[in-house]
Short mmCIF file of C-alpha atoms in Angstrom, two decimals:
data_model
loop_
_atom_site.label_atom_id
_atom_site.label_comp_id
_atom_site.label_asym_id
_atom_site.label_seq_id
_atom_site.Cartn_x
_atom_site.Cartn_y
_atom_site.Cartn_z
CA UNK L 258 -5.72 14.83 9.84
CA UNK L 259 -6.24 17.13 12.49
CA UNK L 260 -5.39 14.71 14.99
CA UNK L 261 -1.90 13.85 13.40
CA UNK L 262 -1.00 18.05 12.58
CA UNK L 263 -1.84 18.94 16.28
CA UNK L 264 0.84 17.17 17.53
CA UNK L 265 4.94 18.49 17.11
CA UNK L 266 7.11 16.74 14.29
CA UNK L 267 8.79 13.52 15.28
CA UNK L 268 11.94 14.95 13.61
CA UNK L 269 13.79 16.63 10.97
CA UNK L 270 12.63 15.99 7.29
CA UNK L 271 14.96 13.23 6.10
CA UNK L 272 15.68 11.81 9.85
CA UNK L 273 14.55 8.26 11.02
CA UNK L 274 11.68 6.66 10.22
CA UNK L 275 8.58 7.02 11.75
CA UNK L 276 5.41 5.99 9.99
CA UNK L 277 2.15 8.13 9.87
CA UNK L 278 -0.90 8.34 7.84
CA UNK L 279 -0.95 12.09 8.12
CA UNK L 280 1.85 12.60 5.17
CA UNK L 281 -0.44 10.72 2.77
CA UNK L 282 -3.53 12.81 3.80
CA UNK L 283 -1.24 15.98 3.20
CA UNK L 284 -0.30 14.89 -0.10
CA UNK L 285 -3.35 14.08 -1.14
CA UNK L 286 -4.61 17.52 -0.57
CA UNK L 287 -1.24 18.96 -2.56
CA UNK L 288 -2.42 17.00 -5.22
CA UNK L 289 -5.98 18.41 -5.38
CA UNK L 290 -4.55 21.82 -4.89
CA UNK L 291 -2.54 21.46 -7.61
CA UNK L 292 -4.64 19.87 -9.81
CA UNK L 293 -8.08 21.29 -9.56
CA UNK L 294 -9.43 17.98 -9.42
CA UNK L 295 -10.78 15.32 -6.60
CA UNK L 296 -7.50 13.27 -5.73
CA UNK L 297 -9.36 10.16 -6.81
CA UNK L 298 -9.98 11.87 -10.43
CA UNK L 299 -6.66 12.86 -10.52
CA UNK L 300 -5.21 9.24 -9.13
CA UNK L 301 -7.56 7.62 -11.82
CA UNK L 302 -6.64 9.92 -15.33
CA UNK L 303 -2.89 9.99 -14.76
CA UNK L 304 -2.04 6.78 -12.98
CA UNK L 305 -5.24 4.08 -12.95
CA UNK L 306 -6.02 4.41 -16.61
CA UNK L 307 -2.48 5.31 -18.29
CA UNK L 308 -1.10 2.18 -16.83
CA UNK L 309 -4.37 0.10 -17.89
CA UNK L 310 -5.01 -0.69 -14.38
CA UNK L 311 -8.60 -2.32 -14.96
CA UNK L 312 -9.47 -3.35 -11.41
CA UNK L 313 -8.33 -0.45 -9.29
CA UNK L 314 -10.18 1.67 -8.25
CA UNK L 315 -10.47 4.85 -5.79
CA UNK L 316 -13.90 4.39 -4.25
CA UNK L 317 -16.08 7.77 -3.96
CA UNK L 318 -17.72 8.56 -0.27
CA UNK L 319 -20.24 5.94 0.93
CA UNK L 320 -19.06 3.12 -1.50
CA UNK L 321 -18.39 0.08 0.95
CA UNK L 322 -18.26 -1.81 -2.31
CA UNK L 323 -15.48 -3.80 -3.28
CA UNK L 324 -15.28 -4.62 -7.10
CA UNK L 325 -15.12 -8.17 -8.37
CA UNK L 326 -12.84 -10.07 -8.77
CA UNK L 327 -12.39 -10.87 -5.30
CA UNK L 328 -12.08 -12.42 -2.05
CA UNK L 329 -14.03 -11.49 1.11
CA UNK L 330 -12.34 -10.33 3.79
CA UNK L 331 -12.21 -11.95 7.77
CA UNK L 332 -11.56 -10.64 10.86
CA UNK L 333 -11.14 -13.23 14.13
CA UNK L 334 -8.91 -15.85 15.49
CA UNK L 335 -8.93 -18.89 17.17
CA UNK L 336 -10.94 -19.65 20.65
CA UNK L 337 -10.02 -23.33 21.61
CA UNK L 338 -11.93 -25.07 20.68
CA UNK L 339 -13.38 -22.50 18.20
CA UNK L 340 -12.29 -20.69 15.25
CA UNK L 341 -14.25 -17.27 14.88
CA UNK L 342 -13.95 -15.90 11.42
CA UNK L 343 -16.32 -12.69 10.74
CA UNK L 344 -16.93 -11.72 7.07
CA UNK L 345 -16.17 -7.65 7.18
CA UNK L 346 -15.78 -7.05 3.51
CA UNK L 347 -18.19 -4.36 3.31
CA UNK L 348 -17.54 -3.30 7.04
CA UNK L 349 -15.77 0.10 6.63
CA UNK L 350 -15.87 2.69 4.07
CA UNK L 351 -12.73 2.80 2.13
CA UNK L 352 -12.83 6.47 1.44
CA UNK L 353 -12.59 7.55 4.86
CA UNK L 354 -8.57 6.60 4.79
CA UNK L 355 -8.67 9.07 1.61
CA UNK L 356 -4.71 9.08 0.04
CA UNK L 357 -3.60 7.37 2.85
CA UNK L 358 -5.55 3.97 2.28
CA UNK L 359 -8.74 4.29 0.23
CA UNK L 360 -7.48 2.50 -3.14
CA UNK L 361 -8.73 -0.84 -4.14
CA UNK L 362 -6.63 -3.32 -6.39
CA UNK L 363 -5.66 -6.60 -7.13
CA UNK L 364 -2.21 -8.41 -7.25
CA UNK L 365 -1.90 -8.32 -10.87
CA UNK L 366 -2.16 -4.28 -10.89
CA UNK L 367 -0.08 -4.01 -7.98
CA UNK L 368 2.47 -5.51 -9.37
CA UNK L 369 2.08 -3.23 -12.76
CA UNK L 370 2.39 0.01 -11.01
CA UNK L 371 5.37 -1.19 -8.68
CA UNK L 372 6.71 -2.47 -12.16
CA UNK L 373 6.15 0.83 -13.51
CA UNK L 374 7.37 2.52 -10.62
CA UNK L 375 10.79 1.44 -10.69
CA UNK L 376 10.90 1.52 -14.72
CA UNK L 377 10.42 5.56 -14.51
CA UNK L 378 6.88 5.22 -16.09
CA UNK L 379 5.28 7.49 -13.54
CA UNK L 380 7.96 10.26 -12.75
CA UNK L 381 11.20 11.22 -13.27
CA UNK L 382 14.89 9.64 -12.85
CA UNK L 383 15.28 12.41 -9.85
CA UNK L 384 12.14 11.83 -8.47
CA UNK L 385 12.80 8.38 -8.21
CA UNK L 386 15.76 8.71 -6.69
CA UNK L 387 14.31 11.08 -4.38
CA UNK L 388 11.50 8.56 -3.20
CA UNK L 389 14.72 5.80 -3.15
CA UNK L 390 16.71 7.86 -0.69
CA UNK L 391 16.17 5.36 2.58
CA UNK L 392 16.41 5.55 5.74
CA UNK L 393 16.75 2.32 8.02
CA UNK L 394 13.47 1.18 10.06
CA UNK L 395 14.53 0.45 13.45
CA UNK L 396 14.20 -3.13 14.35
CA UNK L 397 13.37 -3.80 10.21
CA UNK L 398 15.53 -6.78 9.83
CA UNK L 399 17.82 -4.40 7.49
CA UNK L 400 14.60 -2.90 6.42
CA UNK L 401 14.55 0.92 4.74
CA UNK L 402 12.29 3.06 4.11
CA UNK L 403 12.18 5.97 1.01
CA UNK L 404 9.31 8.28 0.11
CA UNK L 405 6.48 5.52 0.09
CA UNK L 406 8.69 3.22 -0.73
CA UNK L 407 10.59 -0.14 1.34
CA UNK L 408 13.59 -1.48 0.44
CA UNK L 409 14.26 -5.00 1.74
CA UNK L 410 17.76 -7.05 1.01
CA UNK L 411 17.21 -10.36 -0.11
CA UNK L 412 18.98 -13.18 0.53
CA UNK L 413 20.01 -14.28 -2.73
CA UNK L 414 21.62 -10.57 -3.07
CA UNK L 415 20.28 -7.29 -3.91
CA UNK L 416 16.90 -5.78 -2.96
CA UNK L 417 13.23 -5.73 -3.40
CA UNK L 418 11.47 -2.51 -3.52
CA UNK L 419 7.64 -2.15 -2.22
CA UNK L 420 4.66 -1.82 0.17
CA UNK L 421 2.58 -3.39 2.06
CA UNK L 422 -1.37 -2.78 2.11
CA UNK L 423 -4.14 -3.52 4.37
CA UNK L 424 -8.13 -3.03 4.42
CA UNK L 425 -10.56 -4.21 6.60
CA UNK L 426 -10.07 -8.11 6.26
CA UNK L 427 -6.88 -8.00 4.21
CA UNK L 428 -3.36 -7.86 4.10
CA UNK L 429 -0.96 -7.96 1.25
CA UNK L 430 2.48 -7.26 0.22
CA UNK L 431 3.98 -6.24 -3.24
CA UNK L 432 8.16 -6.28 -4.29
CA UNK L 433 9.58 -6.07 -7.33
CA UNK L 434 13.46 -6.08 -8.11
CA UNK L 435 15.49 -3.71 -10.10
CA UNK L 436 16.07 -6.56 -12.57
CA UNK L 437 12.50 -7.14 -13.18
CA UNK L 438 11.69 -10.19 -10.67
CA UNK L 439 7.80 -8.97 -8.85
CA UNK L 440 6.10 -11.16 -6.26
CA UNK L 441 2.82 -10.36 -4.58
CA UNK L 442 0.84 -12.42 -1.51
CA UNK L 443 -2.31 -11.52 0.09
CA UNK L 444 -3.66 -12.72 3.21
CA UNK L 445 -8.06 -12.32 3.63
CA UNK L 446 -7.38 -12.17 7.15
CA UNK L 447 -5.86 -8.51 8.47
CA UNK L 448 -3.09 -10.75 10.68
CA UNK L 449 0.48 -8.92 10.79
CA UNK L 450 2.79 -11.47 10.19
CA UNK L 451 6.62 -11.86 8.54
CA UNK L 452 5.47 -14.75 6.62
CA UNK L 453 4.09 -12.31 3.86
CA UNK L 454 7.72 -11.35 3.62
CA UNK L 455 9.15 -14.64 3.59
CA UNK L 456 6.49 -16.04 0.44
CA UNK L 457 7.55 -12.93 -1.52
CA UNK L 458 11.30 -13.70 -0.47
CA UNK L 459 10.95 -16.71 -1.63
CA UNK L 460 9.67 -16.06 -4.67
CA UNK L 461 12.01 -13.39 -5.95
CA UNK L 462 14.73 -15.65 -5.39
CA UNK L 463 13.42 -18.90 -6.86
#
Protein backbone atom coordinates (compact mmCIF):
# COMPACT_ATOMS: atom_id res chain seq x y z
CA UNK A 1 0.00 0.00 0.00
CA UNK A 2 2.55 2.33 0.82
CA UNK A 3 4.60 1.32 -1.94
CA UNK A 4 1.79 1.91 -4.63
CA UNK A 5 0.52 5.67 -2.79
CA UNK A 6 4.22 6.91 -2.83
CA UNK A 7 4.36 7.03 -6.26
CA UNK A 8 2.31 10.03 -8.60
CA UNK A 9 -1.08 8.92 -10.36
CA UNK A 10 -0.72 7.27 -13.73
CA UNK A 11 -3.55 9.59 -14.88
CA UNK A 12 -6.77 11.26 -14.58
CA UNK A 13 -9.66 9.26 -12.87
CA UNK A 14 -11.57 7.78 -15.80
CA UNK A 15 -8.37 7.86 -18.31
CA UNK A 16 -6.71 4.61 -19.72
CA UNK A 17 -6.25 1.68 -18.10
CA UNK A 18 -3.63 0.85 -15.97
CA UNK A 19 -3.94 -1.99 -13.50
CA UNK A 20 -2.84 -1.80 -9.77
CA UNK A 21 -3.50 -3.59 -6.64
CA UNK A 22 -3.36 -0.41 -4.66
CA UNK A 23 -7.20 0.67 -5.64
CA UNK A 24 -8.42 -2.62 -4.11
CA UNK A 25 -6.33 -2.11 -0.89
CA UNK A 26 -7.90 1.51 -0.77
CA UNK A 27 -11.27 0.25 -1.05
CA UNK A 28 -10.98 -2.17 1.21
CA UNK A 29 -10.08 0.25 3.87
CA UNK A 30 -13.30 2.61 2.66
CA UNK A 31 -15.20 -0.27 3.35
CA UNK A 32 -13.99 -0.84 6.93
CA UNK A 33 -14.23 2.83 7.52
CA UNK A 34 -17.51 2.84 6.61
CA UNK A 35 -18.63 -0.05 8.08
CA UNK A 36 -17.10 -0.46 11.45
CA UNK A 37 -16.30 -3.87 10.67
CA UNK A 38 -13.08 -6.07 9.39
CA UNK A 39 -13.50 -5.98 5.45
CA UNK A 40 -13.65 -9.76 5.54
CA UNK A 41 -16.78 -9.51 8.10
CA UNK A 42 -18.22 -7.09 6.08
CA UNK A 43 -17.38 -9.09 2.55
CA UNK A 44 -18.85 -12.25 4.35
CA UNK A 45 -22.52 -10.72 5.98
CA UNK A 46 -23.49 -8.70 2.92
CA UNK A 47 -22.08 -10.56 -0.04
CA UNK A 48 -20.68 -14.36 0.98
CA UNK A 49 -23.73 -15.36 2.91
CA UNK A 50 -26.72 -13.30 1.17
CA UNK A 51 -25.81 -14.90 -2.06
CA UNK A 52 -25.40 -18.49 -0.30
CA UNK A 53 -21.90 -18.61 -1.34
CA UNK A 54 -20.95 -21.86 0.76
CA UNK A 55 -17.31 -22.28 -0.24
CA UNK A 56 -15.92 -18.77 -0.22
CA UNK A 57 -14.31 -17.64 2.04
CA UNK A 58 -12.07 -14.50 3.22
CA UNK A 59 -9.27 -16.18 5.16
CA UNK A 60 -8.27 -14.33 8.60
CA UNK A 61 -4.27 -13.55 9.14
CA UNK A 62 -2.07 -16.69 9.30
CA UNK A 63 -4.65 -19.07 7.62
CA UNK A 64 -2.56 -20.71 4.68
CA UNK A 65 -5.53 -23.02 4.58
CA UNK A 66 -7.45 -23.58 1.64
CA UNK A 67 -11.00 -25.11 2.24
CA UNK A 68 -12.10 -28.32 0.60
CA UNK A 69 -13.29 -28.91 -2.09
CA UNK A 70 -10.26 -28.51 -3.97
CA UNK A 71 -7.34 -28.87 -6.07
CA UNK A 72 -3.71 -28.26 -5.04
CA UNK A 73 -1.96 -25.82 -6.57
CA UNK A 74 1.70 -26.14 -8.81
CA UNK A 75 4.22 -23.96 -9.57
CA UNK A 76 7.15 -25.14 -12.33
CA UNK A 77 7.62 -25.92 -15.92
CA UNK A 78 9.28 -28.08 -18.08
CA UNK A 79 13.29 -28.84 -18.02
CA UNK A 80 13.95 -31.23 -21.04
CA UNK A 81 13.93 -33.85 -20.20
CA UNK A 82 12.13 -33.01 -16.89
CA UNK A 83 8.92 -31.68 -15.83
CA UNK A 84 9.23 -29.85 -12.34
CA UNK A 85 5.88 -29.41 -10.73
CA UNK A 86 6.08 -28.02 -6.94
CA UNK A 87 2.92 -28.40 -4.79
CA UNK A 88 2.57 -24.59 -3.20
CA UNK A 89 -0.97 -24.80 -2.03
CA UNK A 90 -0.30 -23.76 1.37
CA UNK A 91 2.81 -21.64 0.27
CA UNK A 92 1.61 -18.03 0.86
CA UNK A 93 -0.80 -16.53 3.15
CA UNK A 94 -3.83 -15.38 1.37
CA UNK A 95 -4.56 -12.52 3.66
CA UNK A 96 -1.56 -10.66 2.98
CA UNK A 97 -3.18 -9.52 -0.64
CA UNK A 98 -6.15 -8.28 1.77
CA UNK A 99 -9.17 -6.74 -0.82
CA UNK A 100 -6.97 -6.94 -3.49
CA UNK A 101 -6.58 -10.88 -3.64
CA UNK A 102 -7.21 -12.66 -0.33
CA UNK A 103 -10.73 -14.38 -1.22
CA UNK A 104 -11.03 -18.04 -1.74
CA UNK A 105 -13.83 -19.65 -4.01
CA UNK A 106 -14.76 -22.11 -6.31
CA UNK A 107 -16.18 -21.99 -9.95
CA UNK A 108 -19.63 -22.64 -9.00
CA UNK A 109 -19.70 -19.39 -6.60
CA UNK A 110 -17.86 -17.44 -8.99
CA UNK A 111 -20.10 -17.80 -11.35
CA UNK A 112 -23.13 -16.90 -8.75
CA UNK A 113 -21.77 -13.61 -7.79
CA UNK A 114 -20.77 -12.60 -11.49
CA UNK A 115 -24.45 -13.87 -12.13
CA UNK A 116 -25.59 -11.71 -9.49
CA UNK A 117 -23.49 -8.99 -10.42
CA UNK A 118 -24.86 -8.25 -13.66
CA UNK A 119 -28.61 -9.12 -12.43
CA UNK A 120 -28.38 -5.91 -9.93
CA UNK A 121 -28.41 -8.29 -6.86
CA UNK A 122 -25.52 -6.55 -5.18
CA UNK A 123 -25.97 -2.73 -6.02
CA UNK A 124 -27.77 -0.47 -7.86
CA UNK A 125 -28.79 0.09 -11.72
CA UNK A 126 -26.29 3.34 -11.48
CA UNK A 127 -23.76 1.67 -9.77
CA UNK A 128 -23.66 -0.84 -12.24
CA UNK A 129 -23.45 1.24 -14.85
CA UNK A 130 -20.85 3.09 -13.15
CA UNK A 131 -18.55 -0.09 -12.71
CA UNK A 132 -19.68 -0.84 -16.73
CA UNK A 133 -18.30 2.46 -17.94
CA UNK A 134 -14.99 0.89 -19.90
CA UNK A 135 -12.19 1.94 -20.98
CA UNK A 136 -10.10 -0.05 -23.71
CA UNK A 137 -6.89 -2.10 -22.42
CA UNK A 138 -4.18 -1.37 -24.71
CA UNK A 139 -3.09 -4.31 -26.67
CA UNK A 140 -6.53 -6.29 -25.08
CA UNK A 141 -7.62 -7.83 -28.26
CA UNK A 142 -10.77 -5.29 -28.02
CA UNK A 143 -10.52 -5.86 -24.36
CA UNK A 144 -12.19 -3.09 -21.73
CA UNK A 145 -11.95 -2.54 -18.60
CA UNK A 146 -14.87 -0.92 -15.96
CA UNK A 147 -14.64 -0.59 -12.20
CA UNK A 148 -13.42 -4.28 -11.48
CA UNK A 149 -14.96 -5.34 -14.19
CA UNK A 150 -13.69 -6.73 -18.15
CA UNK A 151 -15.67 -6.62 -20.92
CA UNK A 152 -14.60 -8.94 -23.76
CA UNK A 153 -16.59 -9.14 -27.37
CA UNK A 154 -17.27 -12.46 -28.39
CA UNK A 155 -17.27 -13.81 -31.49
CA UNK A 156 -20.63 -15.03 -31.87
CA UNK A 157 -21.73 -11.22 -31.01
CA UNK A 158 -22.09 -9.32 -27.91
CA UNK A 159 -19.93 -9.46 -24.76
CA UNK A 160 -18.88 -11.30 -21.74
CA UNK A 161 -18.41 -9.48 -18.58
CA UNK A 162 -15.71 -10.73 -15.81
CA UNK A 163 -12.35 -11.31 -14.07
CA UNK A 164 -9.73 -13.17 -13.89
CA UNK A 165 -8.14 -14.56 -10.50
CA UNK A 166 -4.94 -15.98 -9.45
CA UNK A 167 -3.33 -17.49 -6.09
CA UNK A 168 -0.32 -19.13 -5.53
CA UNK A 169 -0.68 -22.25 -7.91
CA UNK A 170 -3.84 -21.11 -9.70
CA UNK A 171 -5.33 -19.31 -12.33
CA UNK A 172 -8.90 -18.92 -13.35
CA UNK A 173 -11.24 -16.92 -15.33
CA UNK A 174 -15.04 -16.18 -14.86
CA UNK A 175 -17.66 -14.44 -17.81
CA UNK A 176 -21.02 -14.32 -17.84
CA UNK A 177 -23.27 -12.64 -20.62
CA UNK A 178 -26.00 -10.15 -20.30
CA UNK A 179 -28.38 -12.87 -21.51
CA UNK A 180 -27.51 -15.24 -18.85
CA UNK A 181 -24.77 -17.57 -20.66
CA UNK A 182 -21.60 -17.99 -17.55
CA UNK A 183 -18.47 -20.03 -18.22
CA UNK A 184 -15.65 -20.54 -15.76
CA UNK A 185 -11.97 -22.47 -16.30
CA UNK A 186 -9.29 -22.85 -13.87
CA UNK A 187 -5.85 -23.75 -14.44
CA UNK A 188 -3.73 -25.45 -10.94
CA UNK A 189 -0.78 -24.13 -12.49
CA UNK A 190 -0.31 -19.99 -12.11
CA UNK A 191 0.71 -20.00 -16.17
CA UNK A 192 -0.68 -16.70 -18.00
CA UNK A 193 -2.06 -17.86 -20.99
CA UNK A 194 -5.07 -16.73 -23.67
CA UNK A 195 -6.26 -20.19 -23.74
CA UNK A 196 -8.34 -19.49 -20.47
CA UNK A 197 -10.04 -16.98 -22.70
CA UNK A 198 -10.51 -19.06 -25.59
CA UNK A 199 -12.29 -22.29 -23.28
CA UNK A 200 -14.63 -19.64 -21.81
CA UNK A 201 -15.13 -18.21 -25.47
CA UNK A 202 -15.94 -21.20 -26.48
CA UNK A 203 -18.24 -22.02 -24.17
CA UNK A 204 -20.44 -18.95 -24.14
CA UNK A 205 -20.92 -19.39 -27.66
CA UNK A 206 -21.63 -23.11 -27.94
Amino acid sequence: MRAGLSSPPVHEPGGEFVYANTNYLVLGMLIERITGEPVGTALTERIIRPLGLADTTYPAAGDRSVPEPRINGYRGGRVPPFDLWFDVTTNSEPSRSATSGAIISTQRDLVRFYRALLDGELTSSAALAEMKRTVPIPEGGGNAAGLGLISRPLACGGAAWGHSGSGEGYLSLTEVTEDGRNASVLTNAQIDSPLLAEVTGSALCG
